[in-house]
């Protein structure tokens, strides 16, 4: 029974709303652990869906599921220490929403039906809205409002797109279930015009949620106002979930022989996102917003790579996994800095290397990883994408891509240096408890290990996933 | 002969013009409730065989779209005593003119689109497109946060028309899931609205400007 993977967090999440804070915290970690075990069982292929019309195990879903599960477990351990150190109103709402959020994201990774996918992605918006409003400030309220409204309107576009894809089946007189796997098989018979229209709407819709520019405006606000564990989830895994919707639709496009249409659109959206991030990251005064713009950059890279296809698609998958691991660790670390210095402004922090040495290690390691230093995975991913772009003759876009990456690196490095080495006389408000730093170490270490040694089953799953969108060597 | 569904759809088109012209929130909410009812009964007249399941589903849709969703918003404005204007960026007369142009444009555009079910009703596709466009217009041309939520609901109504009428594949359980998502979304928006009113003492989105680059 595959559905149990998202039903368990759903029920524990619903229960956490009514339980005392202490039990809620235990429930958070416990559910994280159970979820991780179940995900491994799913990976081993031991769980069969009860409703095969709606849910299925796909290679791209498996990858996202495992990432979500691992991240959530580590984040839940961090969350306990974070909750102890910070003062959060209505903690039961926070823990309950975290678990519901996990449940809805898991549902996204397992759903195969095009409408169920939409339902699940919209549900992630709803479950995560209370997380952003946790601090109950005017700014967080504004961020929540923008998040819910922009994402709901955006995702409504994706619903329209999904409907148009089914119209493409009707016009092409195809009789098949409207699940992604069935549609990919009959894609050739579907009406190309309606399919193209559906793809554009789905890309704009889920692209809003994924943070592709110019629909990204909600993202820096939401990611910076949410408490750090929630930001880590939003940035590390929620964006992947939205990407999954685009990925699966792109799969249909490839099967229908319309890759020439979907590829350039993805490339353009990807490049706009990377360039928008480059513009805004240079002048950033808040470190959490800076990380949020870096997420927009990485989503742009992934969309770009997917559009390139071939080597690029494989590179995009690598970037997707490593971005989740590294960015979530960075957001958790930014939580430590916020707890320590009590401010989100870069100017109010400084001398992290001496003040919070353990946090500094995680922060600097994360920075090295995310900005594409070898040997971290983002480096390999970006290199493959650039090689793929040259191979397919996209010289201009590859040039823009490299230029923007350099600008982003400069802006990012400048701010990181300020935080790490500037002088500061602020008093540090917390002690660096072990569980406030080692989840980040584990995340970074996982990313590092995956660069040198990737289990064969993982490699096969990635290859299997990207083969469907014309990826691979 | 005029098909009954065309009569119903023309009412939906009329509700667009009314919503563009209404200056006060309670009036706008009533127009939206009416539109919700009208939109939810359309599938009964379009090509489906009448089964118990579809009748029950229509009743559920009607209750949610026509009563619960507008009711939520209405309660939200009652509880925090918002009874004010919709604060237009584009004036009412200009809005109505834009609405008329939108309907004409939608009719024109739908002639160029080849849809499998155009034989059912000539007004179906124009209405759906017009509702989508009108929802977006409300989102952009009104500063009041509640009017924006109503714009979102109008867009959803348009998509619902496209969905249930053109594509008869989705099962009721799936459609119900979509409806539930929309309902939960509107409820959460209503809660946020109340908080915005309490924090900023207004629901004018011009005040929500602290977070920007």
mmCIF file with all atom_site columns, N, CA, C and O in Angstrom, chain A residues 38-86:
data_model
loop_
_atom_site.group_PDB
_atom_site.id
_atom_site.type_symbol
_atom_site.label_atom_id
_atom_site.label_alt_id
_atom_site.label_comp_id
_atom_site.label_asym_id
_atom_site.label_entity_id
_atom_site.label_seq_id
_atom_site.pdbx_PDB_ins_code
_atom_site.Cartn_x
_atom_site.Cartn_y
_atom_site.Cartn_z
_atom_site.occupancy
_atom_site.B_iso_or_equiv
_atom_site.pdbx_formal_charge
_atom_site.auth_seq_id
_atom_site.auth_comp_id
_atom_site.auth_asym_id
_atom_site.auth_atom_id
_atom_site.pdbx_PDB_model_num
ATOM 1   N N  . UNK A 1 38 ? 10.007 4.156  5.341   1.00 0.00 ? 38 UNK A N  1
ATOM 2   C CA . UNK A 1 38 ? 9.044  3.809  4.292   1.00 0.00 ? 38 UNK A CA 1
ATOM 3   C C  . UNK A 1 38 ? 9.583  4.168  2.913   1.00 0.00 ? 38 UNK A C  1
ATOM 4   O O  . UNK A 1 38 ? 9.396  3.425  1.947   1.00 0.00 ? 38 UNK A O  1
ATOM 5   N N  . UNK A 1 39 ? 10.278 5.313  2.830   1.00 0.00 ? 39 UNK A N  1
ATOM 6   C CA . UNK A 1 39 ? 10.810 5.722  1.529   1.00 0.00 ? 39 UNK A CA 1
ATOM 7   C C  . UNK A 1 39 ? 11.830 4.722  1.028   1.00 0.00 ? 39 UNK A C  1
ATOM 8   O O  . UNK A 1 39 ? 11.870 4.421  -0.171  1.00 0.00 ? 39 UNK A O  1
ATOM 9   N N  . UNK A 1 40 ? 12.653 4.207  1.957   1.00 0.00 ? 40 UNK A N  1
ATOM 10  C CA . UNK A 1 40 ? 13.638 3.204  1.545   1.00 0.00 ? 40 UNK A CA 1
ATOM 11  C C  . UNK A 1 40 ? 12.916 1.949  1.061   1.00 0.00 ? 40 UNK A C  1
ATOM 12  O O  . UNK A 1 40 ? 13.304 1.343  0.055   1.00 0.00 ? 40 UNK A O  1
ATOM 13  N N  . UNK A 1 41 ? 11.821 1.599  1.757   1.00 0.00 ? 41 UNK A N  1
ATOM 14  C CA . UNK A 1 41 ? 11.056 0.420  1.325   1.00 0.00 ? 41 UNK A CA 1
ATOM 15  C C  . UNK A 1 41 ? 10.462 0.667  -0.068  1.00 0.00 ? 41 UNK A C  1
ATOM 16  O O  . UNK A 1 41 ? 10.467 -0.212 -0.929  1.00 0.00 ? 41 UNK A O  1
ATOM 17  N N  . UNK A 1 42 ? 9.964  1.883  -0.297  1.00 0.00 ? 42 UNK A N  1
ATOM 18  C CA . UNK A 1 42 ? 9.423  2.212  -1.627  1.00 0.00 ? 42 UNK A CA 1
ATOM 19  C C  . UNK A 1 42 ? 10.531 2.091  -2.671  1.00 0.00 ? 42 UNK A C  1
ATOM 20  O O  . UNK A 1 42 ? 10.337 1.557  -3.757  1.00 0.00 ? 42 UNK A O  1
ATOM 21  N N  . UNK A 1 43 ? 11.717 2.586  -2.312  1.00 0.00 ? 43 UNK A N  1
ATOM 22  C CA . UNK A 1 43 ? 12.851 2.523  -3.229  1.00 0.00 ? 43 UNK A CA 1
ATOM 23  C C  . UNK A 1 43 ? 13.161 1.072  -3.601  1.00 0.00 ? 43 UNK A C  1
ATOM 24  O O  . UNK A 1 43 ? 13.477 0.761  -4.748  1.00 0.00 ? 43 UNK A O  1
ATOM 25  N N  . UNK A 1 44 ? 13.016 0.178  -2.585  1.00 0.00 ? 44 UNK A N  1
ATOM 26  C CA . UNK A 1 44 ? 13.285 -1.232 -2.838  1.00 0.00 ? 44 UNK A CA 1
ATOM 27  C C  . UNK A 1 44 ? 12.161 -1.871 -3.647  1.00 0.00 ? 44 UNK A C  1
ATOM 28  O O  . UNK A 1 44 ? 12.245 -3.045 -4.016  1.00 0.00 ? 44 UNK A O  1
ATOM 29  N N  . UNK A 1 45 ? 11.098 -1.111 -3.887  1.00 0.00 ? 45 UNK A N  1
ATOM 30  C CA . UNK A 1 45 ? 10.018 -1.630 -4.724  1.00 0.00 ? 45 UNK A CA 1
ATOM 31  C C  . UNK A 1 45 ? 9.078  -2.564 -4.005  1.00 0.00 ? 45 UNK A C  1
ATOM 32  O O  . UNK A 1 45 ? 8.431  -3.405 -4.626  1.00 0.00 ? 45 UNK A O  1
ATOM 33  N N  . UNK A 1 46 ? 9.002  -2.416 -2.681  1.00 0.00 ? 46 UNK A N  1
ATOM 34  C CA . UNK A 1 46 ? 8.178  -3.350 -1.920  1.00 0.00 ? 46 UNK A CA 1
ATOM 35  C C  . UNK A 1 46 ? 6.735  -2.884 -1.740  1.00 0.00 ? 46 UNK A C  1
ATOM 36  O O  . UNK A 1 46 ? 5.900  -3.627 -1.265  1.00 0.00 ? 46 UNK A O  1
ATOM 37  N N  . UNK A 1 47 ? 6.430  -1.636 -2.074  1.00 0.00 ? 47 UNK A N  1
ATOM 38  C CA . UNK A 1 47 ? 5.071  -1.138 -1.851  1.00 0.00 ? 47 UNK A CA 1
ATOM 39  C C  . UNK A 1 47 ? 4.361  -0.940 -3.197  1.00 0.00 ? 47 UNK A C  1
ATOM 40  O O  . UNK A 1 47 ? 4.898  -0.324 -4.111  1.00 0.00 ? 47 UNK A O  1
ATOM 41  N N  . UNK A 1 48 ? 3.164  -1.476 -3.274  1.00 0.00 ? 48 UNK A N  1
ATOM 42  C CA . UNK A 1 48 ? 2.391  -1.360 -4.507  1.00 0.00 ? 48 UNK A CA 1
ATOM 43  C C  . UNK A 1 48 ? 1.235  -0.395 -4.251  1.00 0.00 ? 48 UNK A C  1
ATOM 44  O O  . UNK A 1 48 ? 0.624  -0.423 -3.189  1.00 0.00 ? 48 UNK A O  1
ATOM 45  N N  . UNK A 1 49 ? 0.928  0.471  -5.219  1.00 0.00 ? 49 UNK A N  1
ATOM 46  C CA . UNK A 1 49 ? -0.174 1.414  -4.983  1.00 0.00 ? 49 UNK A CA 1
ATOM 47  C C  . UNK A 1 49 ? -1.525 0.717  -4.904  1.00 0.00 ? 49 UNK A C  1
ATOM 48  O O  . UNK A 1 49 ? -1.796 -0.236 -5.643  1.00 0.00 ? 49 UNK A O  1
ATOM 49  N N  . UNK A 1 50 ? -2.366 1.200  -4.014  1.00 0.00 ? 50 UNK A N  1
ATOM 50  C CA . UNK A 1 50 ? -3.716 0.670  -3.858  1.00 0.00 ? 50 UNK A CA 1
ATOM 51  C C  . UNK A 1 50 ? -4.621 1.211  -4.962  1.00 0.00 ? 50 UNK A C  1
ATOM 52  O O  . UNK A 1 50 ? -5.545 0.545  -5.409  1.00 0.00 ? 50 UNK A O  1
ATOM 53  N N  . UNK A 1 51 ? -4.329 2.462  -5.367  1.00 0.00 ? 51 UNK A N  1
ATOM 54  C CA . UNK A 1 51 ? -5.095 3.082  -6.452  1.00 0.00 ? 51 UNK A CA 1
ATOM 55  C C  . UNK A 1 51 ? -4.148 3.379  -7.620  1.00 0.00 ? 51 UNK A C  1
ATOM 56  O O  . UNK A 1 51 ? -3.655 4.487  -7.757  1.00 0.00 ? 51 UNK A O  1
ATOM 57  N N  . UNK A 1 52 ? -3.879 2.360  -8.456  1.00 0.00 ? 52 UNK A N  1
ATOM 58  C CA . UNK A 1 52 ? -2.873 2.561  -9.515  1.00 0.00 ? 52 UNK A CA 1
ATOM 59  C C  . UNK A 1 52 ? -3.292 3.608  -10.547 1.00 0.00 ? 52 UNK A C  1
ATOM 60  O O  . UNK A 1 52 ? -2.462 4.071  -11.318 1.00 0.00 ? 52 UNK A O  1
ATOM 61  N N  . UNK A 1 53 ? -4.592 3.978  -10.569 1.00 0.00 ? 53 UNK A N  1
ATOM 62  C CA . UNK A 1 53 ? -5.013 5.033  -11.494 1.00 0.00 ? 53 UNK A CA 1
ATOM 63  C C  . UNK A 1 53 ? -4.413 6.379  -11.103 1.00 0.00 ? 53 UNK A C  1
ATOM 64  O O  . UNK A 1 53 ? -4.171 7.229  -11.948 1.00 0.00 ? 53 UNK A O  1
ATOM 65  N N  . UNK A 1 54 ? -4.212 6.563  -9.825  1.00 0.00 ? 54 UNK A N  1
ATOM 66  C CA . UNK A 1 54 ? -3.813 7.882  -9.338  1.00 0.00 ? 54 UNK A CA 1
ATOM 67  C C  . UNK A 1 54 ? -2.354 7.952  -8.899  1.00 0.00 ? 54 UNK A C  1
ATOM 68  O O  . UNK A 1 54 ? -1.740 8.997  -8.974  1.00 0.00 ? 54 UNK A O  1
ATOM 69  N N  . UNK A 1 55 ? -1.843 6.853  -8.376  1.00 0.00 ? 55 UNK A N  1
ATOM 70  C CA . UNK A 1 55 ? -0.488 6.902  -7.815  1.00 0.00 ? 55 UNK A CA 1
ATOM 71  C C  . UNK A 1 55 ? 0.399  5.854  -8.469  1.00 0.00 ? 55 UNK A C  1
ATOM 72  O O  . UNK A 1 55 ? -0.070 4.778  -8.849  1.00 0.00 ? 55 UNK A O  1
ATOM 73  N N  . UNK A 1 56 ? 1.662  6.189  -8.605  1.00 0.00 ? 56 UNK A N  1
ATOM 74  C CA . UNK A 1 56 ? 2.613  5.244  -9.183  1.00 0.00 ? 56 UNK A CA 1
ATOM 75  C C  . UNK A 1 56 ? 4.010  5.624  -8.737  1.00 0.00 ? 56 UNK A C  1
ATOM 76  O O  . UNK A 1 56 ? 4.252  6.765  -8.345  1.00 0.00 ? 56 UNK A O  1
ATOM 77  N N  . UNK A 1 57 ? 4.904  4.653  -8.784  1.00 0.00 ? 57 UNK A N  1
ATOM 78  C CA . UNK A 1 57 ? 6.301  4.931  -8.471  1.00 0.00 ? 57 UNK A CA 1
ATOM 79  C C  . UNK A 1 57 ? 7.031  5.182  -9.785  1.00 0.00 ? 57 UNK A C  1
ATOM 80  O O  . UNK A 1 57 ? 7.054  4.320  -10.649 1.00 0.00 ? 57 UNK A O  1
ATOM 81  N N  . UNK A 1 58 ? 7.593  6.387  -9.921  1.00 0.00 ? 58 UNK A N  1
ATOM 82  C CA . UNK A 1 58 ? 8.346  6.702  -11.125 1.00 0.00 ? 58 UNK A CA 1
ATOM 83  C C  . UNK A 1 58 ? 9.772  7.030  -10.706 1.00 0.00 ? 58 UNK A C  1
ATOM 84  O O  . UNK A 1 58 ? 9.991  7.415  -9.553  1.00 0.00 ? 58 UNK A O  1
ATOM 85  N N  . UNK A 1 59 ? 10.741 6.877  -11.609 1.00 0.00 ? 59 UNK A N  1
ATOM 86  C CA . UNK A 1 59 ? 12.126 7.156  -11.209 1.00 0.00 ? 59 UNK A CA 1
ATOM 87  C C  . UNK A 1 59 ? 12.330 8.570  -10.686 1.00 0.00 ? 59 UNK A C  1
ATOM 88  O O  . UNK A 1 59 ? 12.984 8.768  -9.647  1.00 0.00 ? 59 UNK A O  1
ATOM 89  N N  . UNK A 1 60 ? 11.733 9.576  -11.378 1.00 0.00 ? 60 UNK A N  1
ATOM 90  C CA . UNK A 1 60 ? 11.917 10.954 -10.929 1.00 0.00 ? 60 UNK A CA 1
ATOM 91  C C  . UNK A 1 60 ? 11.205 11.179 -9.587  1.00 0.00 ? 60 UNK A C  1
ATOM 92  O O  . UNK A 1 60 ? 11.701 11.898 -8.715  1.00 0.00 ? 60 UNK A O  1
ATOM 93  N N  . UNK A 1 61 ? 10.063 10.500 -9.405  1.00 0.00 ? 61 UNK A N  1
ATOM 94  C CA . UNK A 1 61 ? 9.354  10.605 -8.134  1.00 0.00 ? 61 UNK A CA 1
ATOM 95  C C  . UNK A 1 61 ? 10.161 9.982  -7.008  1.00 0.00 ? 61 UNK A C  1
ATOM 96  O O  . UNK A 1 61 ? 10.243 10.529 -5.904  1.00 0.00 ? 61 UNK A O  1
ATOM 97  N N  . UNK A 1 62 ? 10.788 8.831  -7.301  1.00 0.00 ? 62 UNK A N  1
ATOM 98  C CA . UNK A 1 62 ? 11.602 8.141  -6.296  1.00 0.00 ? 62 UNK A CA 1
ATOM 99  C C  . UNK A 1 62 ? 12.744 9.035  -5.819  1.00 0.00 ? 62 UNK A C  1
ATOM 100 O O  . UNK A 1 62 ? 13.006 9.145  -4.613  1.00 0.00 ? 62 UNK A O  1
ATOM 101 N N  . UNK A 1 63 ? 13.427 9.677  -6.770  1.00 0.00 ? 63 UNK A N  1
ATOM 102 C CA . UNK A 1 63 ? 14.547 10.550 -6.411  1.00 0.00 ? 63 UNK A CA 1
ATOM 103 C C  . UNK A 1 63 ? 14.067 11.651 -5.470  1.00 0.00 ? 63 UNK A C  1
ATOM 104 O O  . UNK A 1 63 ? 14.655 11.892 -4.413  1.00 0.00 ? 63 UNK A O  1
ATOM 105 N N  . UNK A 1 64 ? 12.954 12.309 -5.865  1.00 0.00 ? 64 UNK A N  1
ATOM 106 C CA . UNK A 1 64 ? 12.450 13.404 -5.037  1.00 0.00 ? 64 UNK A CA 1
ATOM 107 C C  . UNK A 1 64 ? 11.997 12.883 -3.683  1.00 0.00 ? 64 UNK A C  1
ATOM 108 O O  . UNK A 1 64 ? 12.208 13.535 -2.662  1.00 0.00 ? 64 UNK A O  1
ATOM 109 N N  . UNK A 1 65 ? 11.364 11.713 -3.683  1.00 0.00 ? 65 UNK A N  1
ATOM 110 C CA . UNK A 1 65 ? 10.857 11.172 -2.422  1.00 0.00 ? 65 UNK A CA 1
ATOM 111 C C  . UNK A 1 65 ? 11.989 10.931 -1.439  1.00 0.00 ? 65 UNK A C  1
ATOM 112 O O  . UNK A 1 65 ? 11.907 11.310 -0.259  1.00 0.00 ? 65 UNK A O  1
ATOM 113 N N  . UNK A 1 66 ? 13.069 10.329 -1.924  1.00 0.00 ? 66 UNK A N  1
ATOM 114 C CA . UNK A 1 66 ? 14.182 10.026 -1.029  1.00 0.00 ? 66 UNK A CA 1
ATOM 115 C C  . UNK A 1 66 ? 14.810 11.317 -0.497  1.00 0.00 ? 66 UNK A C  1
ATOM 116 O O  . UNK A 1 66 ? 15.145 11.415 0.691   1.00 0.00 ? 66 UNK A O  1
ATOM 117 N N  . UNK A 1 67 ? 14.939 12.313 -1.378  1.00 0.00 ? 67 UNK A N  1
ATOM 118 C CA . UNK A 1 67 ? 15.504 13.591 -0.950  1.00 0.00 ? 67 UNK A CA 1
ATOM 119 C C  . UNK A 1 67 ? 14.608 14.233 0.116   1.00 0.00 ? 67 UNK A C  1
ATOM 120 O O  . UNK A 1 67 ? 15.080 14.671 1.170   1.00 0.00 ? 67 UNK A O  1
ATOM 121 N N  . UNK A 1 68 ? 13.304 14.247 -0.145  1.00 0.00 ? 68 UNK A N  1
ATOM 122 C CA . UNK A 1 68 ? 12.367 14.834 0.810   1.00 0.00 ? 68 UNK A CA 1
ATOM 123 C C  . UNK A 1 68 ? 12.493 14.150 2.157   1.00 0.00 ? 68 UNK A C  1
ATOM 124 O O  . UNK A 1 68 ? 12.572 14.775 3.210   1.00 0.00 ? 68 UNK A O  1
ATOM 125 N N  . UNK A 1 69 ? 12.517 12.825 2.105   1.00 0.00 ? 69 UNK A N  1
ATOM 126 C CA . UNK A 1 69 ? 12.499 12.050 3.327   1.00 0.00 ? 69 UNK A CA 1
ATOM 127 C C  . UNK A 1 69 ? 13.747 12.297 4.171   1.00 0.00 ? 69 UNK A C  1
ATOM 128 O O  . UNK A 1 69 ? 13.663 12.545 5.370   1.00 0.00 ? 69 UNK A O  1
ATOM 129 N N  . UNK A 1 70 ? 14.900 12.241 3.502   1.00 0.00 ? 70 UNK A N  1
ATOM 130 C CA . UNK A 1 70 ? 16.163 12.455 4.209   1.00 0.00 ? 70 UNK A CA 1
ATOM 131 C C  . UNK A 1 70 ? 16.210 13.861 4.794   1.00 0.00 ? 70 UNK A C  1
ATOM 132 O O  . UNK A 1 70 ? 16.551 14.068 5.969   1.00 0.00 ? 70 UNK A O  1
ATOM 133 N N  . UNK A 1 71 ? 15.833 14.830 3.971   1.00 0.00 ? 71 UNK A N  1
ATOM 134 C CA . UNK A 1 71 ? 15.876 16.226 4.419   1.00 0.00 ? 71 UNK A CA 1
ATOM 135 C C  . UNK A 1 71 ? 14.938 16.451 5.592   1.00 0.00 ? 71 UNK A C  1
ATOM 136 O O  . UNK A 1 71 ? 15.295 17.088 6.576   1.00 0.00 ? 71 UNK A O  1
ATOM 137 N N  . UNK A 1 72 ? 13.736 15.907 5.468   1.00 0.00 ? 72 UNK A N  1
ATOM 138 C CA . UNK A 1 72 ? 12.768 16.164 6.527   1.00 0.00 ? 72 UNK A CA 1
ATOM 139 C C  . UNK A 1 72 ? 13.236 15.569 7.841   1.00 0.00 ? 72 UNK A C  1
ATOM 140 O O  . UNK A 1 72 ? 13.101 16.188 8.900   1.00 0.00 ? 72 UNK A O  1
ATOM 141 N N  . UNK A 1 73 ? 13.810 14.377 7.785   1.00 0.00 ? 73 UNK A N  1
ATOM 142 C CA . UNK A 1 73 ? 14.276 13.745 9.020   1.00 0.00 ? 73 UNK A CA 1
ATOM 143 C C  . UNK A 1 73 ? 15.351 14.609 9.692   1.00 0.00 ? 73 UNK A C  1
ATOM 144 O O  . UNK A 1 73 ? 15.293 14.891 10.890  1.00 0.00 ? 73 UNK A O  1
ATOM 145 N N  . UNK A 1 74 ? 16.324 15.055 8.900   1.00 0.00 ? 74 UNK A N  1
ATOM 146 C CA . UNK A 1 74 ? 17.398 15.875 9.477   1.00 0.00 ? 74 UNK A CA 1
ATOM 147 C C  . UNK A 1 74 ? 16.862 17.225 9.957   1.00 0.00 ? 74 UNK A C  1
ATOM 148 O O  . UNK A 1 74 ? 17.226 17.720 11.030  1.00 0.00 ? 74 UNK A O  1
ATOM 149 N N  . UNK A 1 75 ? 15.962 17.809 9.156   1.00 0.00 ? 75 UNK A N  1
ATOM 150 C CA . UNK A 1 75 ? 15.408 19.106 9.534   1.00 0.00 ? 75 UNK A CA 1
ATOM 151 C C  . UNK A 1 75 ? 14.589 18.979 10.808  1.00 0.00 ? 75 UNK A C  1
ATOM 152 O O  . UNK A 1 75 ? 14.596 19.872 11.659  1.00 0.00 ? 75 UNK A O  1
ATOM 153 N N  . UNK A 1 76 ? 13.881 17.842 10.967  1.00 0.00 ? 76 UNK A N  1
ATOM 154 C CA . UNK A 1 76 ? 13.061 17.682 12.170  1.00 0.00 ? 76 UNK A CA 1
ATOM 155 C C  . UNK A 1 76 ? 13.940 17.635 13.417  1.00 0.00 ? 76 UNK A C  1
ATOM 156 O O  . UNK A 1 76 ? 13.563 18.161 14.472  1.00 0.00 ? 76 UNK A O  1
ATOM 157 N N  . UNK A 1 77 ? 15.125 17.024 13.294  1.00 0.00 ? 77 UNK A N  1
ATOM 158 C CA . UNK A 1 77 ? 16.049 17.002 14.445  1.00 0.00 ? 77 UNK A CA 1
ATOM 159 C C  . UNK A 1 77 ? 16.519 18.425 14.759  1.00 0.00 ? 77 UNK A C  1
ATOM 160 O O  . UNK A 1 77 ? 16.545 18.857 15.910  1.00 0.00 ? 77 UNK A O  1
ATOM 161 N N  . UNK A 1 78 ? 16.839 19.159 13.706  1.00 0.00 ? 78 UNK A N  1
ATOM 162 C CA . UNK A 1 78 ? 17.262 20.547 13.884  1.00 0.00 ? 78 UNK A CA 1
ATOM 163 C C  . UNK A 1 78 ? 16.130 21.362 14.500  1.00 0.00 ? 78 UNK A C  1
ATOM 164 O O  . UNK A 1 78 ? 16.355 22.194 15.393  1.00 0.00 ? 78 UNK A O  1
ATOM 165 N N  . UNK A 1 79 ? 14.902 21.102 14.006  1.00 0.00 ? 79 UNK A N  1
ATOM 166 C CA . UNK A 1 79 ? 13.755 21.896 14.441  1.00 0.00 ? 79 UNK A CA 1
ATOM 167 C C  . UNK A 1 79 ? 13.580 21.865 15.958  1.00 0.00 ? 79 UNK A C  1
ATOM 168 O O  . UNK A 1 79 ? 13.240 22.870 16.579  1.00 0.00 ? 79 UNK A O  1
ATOM 169 N N  . UNK A 1 80 ? 13.828 20.696 16.540  1.00 0.00 ? 80 UNK A N  1
ATOM 170 C CA . UNK A 1 80 ? 13.644 20.581 17.986  1.00 0.00 ? 80 UNK A CA 1
ATOM 171 C C  . UNK A 1 80 ? 14.579 21.537 18.725  1.00 0.00 ? 80 UNK A C  1
ATOM 172 O O  . UNK A 1 80 ? 14.158 22.295 19.612  1.00 0.00 ? 80 UNK A O  1
ATOM 173 N N  . UNK A 1 81 ? 15.842 21.531 18.308  1.00 0.00 ? 81 UNK A N  1
ATOM 174 C CA . UNK A 1 81 ? 16.798 22.454 18.931  1.00 0.00 ? 81 UNK A CA 1
ATOM 175 C C  . UNK A 1 81 ? 16.417 23.899 18.637  1.00 0.00 ? 81 UNK A C  1
ATOM 176 O O  . UNK A 1 81 ? 16.545 24.778 19.496  1.00 0.00 ? 81 UNK A O  1
ATOM 177 N N  . UNK A 1 82 ? 15.932 24.131 17.426  1.00 0.00 ? 82 UNK A N  1
ATOM 178 C CA . UNK A 1 82 ? 15.568 25.488 17.012  1.00 0.00 ? 82 UNK A CA 1
ATOM 179 C C  . UNK A 1 82 ? 14.383 25.991 17.836  1.00 0.00 ? 82 UNK A C  1
ATOM 180 O O  . UNK A 1 82 ? 14.371 27.139 18.290  1.00 0.00 ? 82 UNK A O  1
ATOM 181 N N  . UNK A 1 83 ? 13.408 25.108 18.038  1.00 0.00 ? 83 UNK A N  1
ATOM 182 C CA . UNK A 1 83 ? 12.221 25.509 18.802  1.00 0.00 ? 83 UNK A CA 1
ATOM 183 C C  . UNK A 1 83 ? 12.587 25.831 20.244  1.00 0.00 ? 83 UNK A C  1
ATOM 184 O O  . UNK A 1 83 ? 12.029 26.738 20.859  1.00 0.00 ? 83 UNK A O  1
ATOM 185 N N  . UNK A 1 84 ? 13.552 25.069 20.776  1.00 0.00 ? 84 UNK A N  1
ATOM 186 C CA . UNK A 1 84 ? 13.984 25.333 22.151  1.00 0.00 ? 84 UNK A CA 1
ATOM 187 C C  . UNK A 1 84 ? 14.656 26.698 22.246  1.00 0.00 ? 84 UNK A C  1
ATOM 188 O O  . UNK A 1 84 ? 14.494 27.425 23.221  1.00 0.00 ? 84 UNK A O  1
ATOM 189 N N  . UNK A 1 85 ? 15.446 27.030 21.215  1.00 0.00 ? 85 UNK A N  1
ATOM 190 C CA . UNK A 1 85 ? 16.234 28.266 21.284  1.00 0.00 ? 85 UNK A CA 1
ATOM 191 C C  . UNK A 1 85 ? 15.434 29.499 20.897  1.00 0.00 ? 85 UNK A C  1
ATOM 192 O O  . UNK A 1 85 ? 15.771 30.605 21.299  1.00 0.00 ? 85 UNK A O  1
ATOM 193 N N  . UNK A 1 86 ? 14.393 29.336 20.092  1.00 0.00 ? 86 UNK A N  1
ATOM 194 C CA . UNK A 1 86 ? 13.637 30.517 19.663  1.00 0.00 ? 86 UNK A CA 1
ATOM 195 C C  . UNK A 1 86 ? 12.271 30.508 20.336  1.00 0.00 ? 86 UNK A C  1
ATOM 196 O O  . UNK A 1 86 ? 11.881 29.537 20.967  1.00 0.00 ? 86 UNK A O  1
#
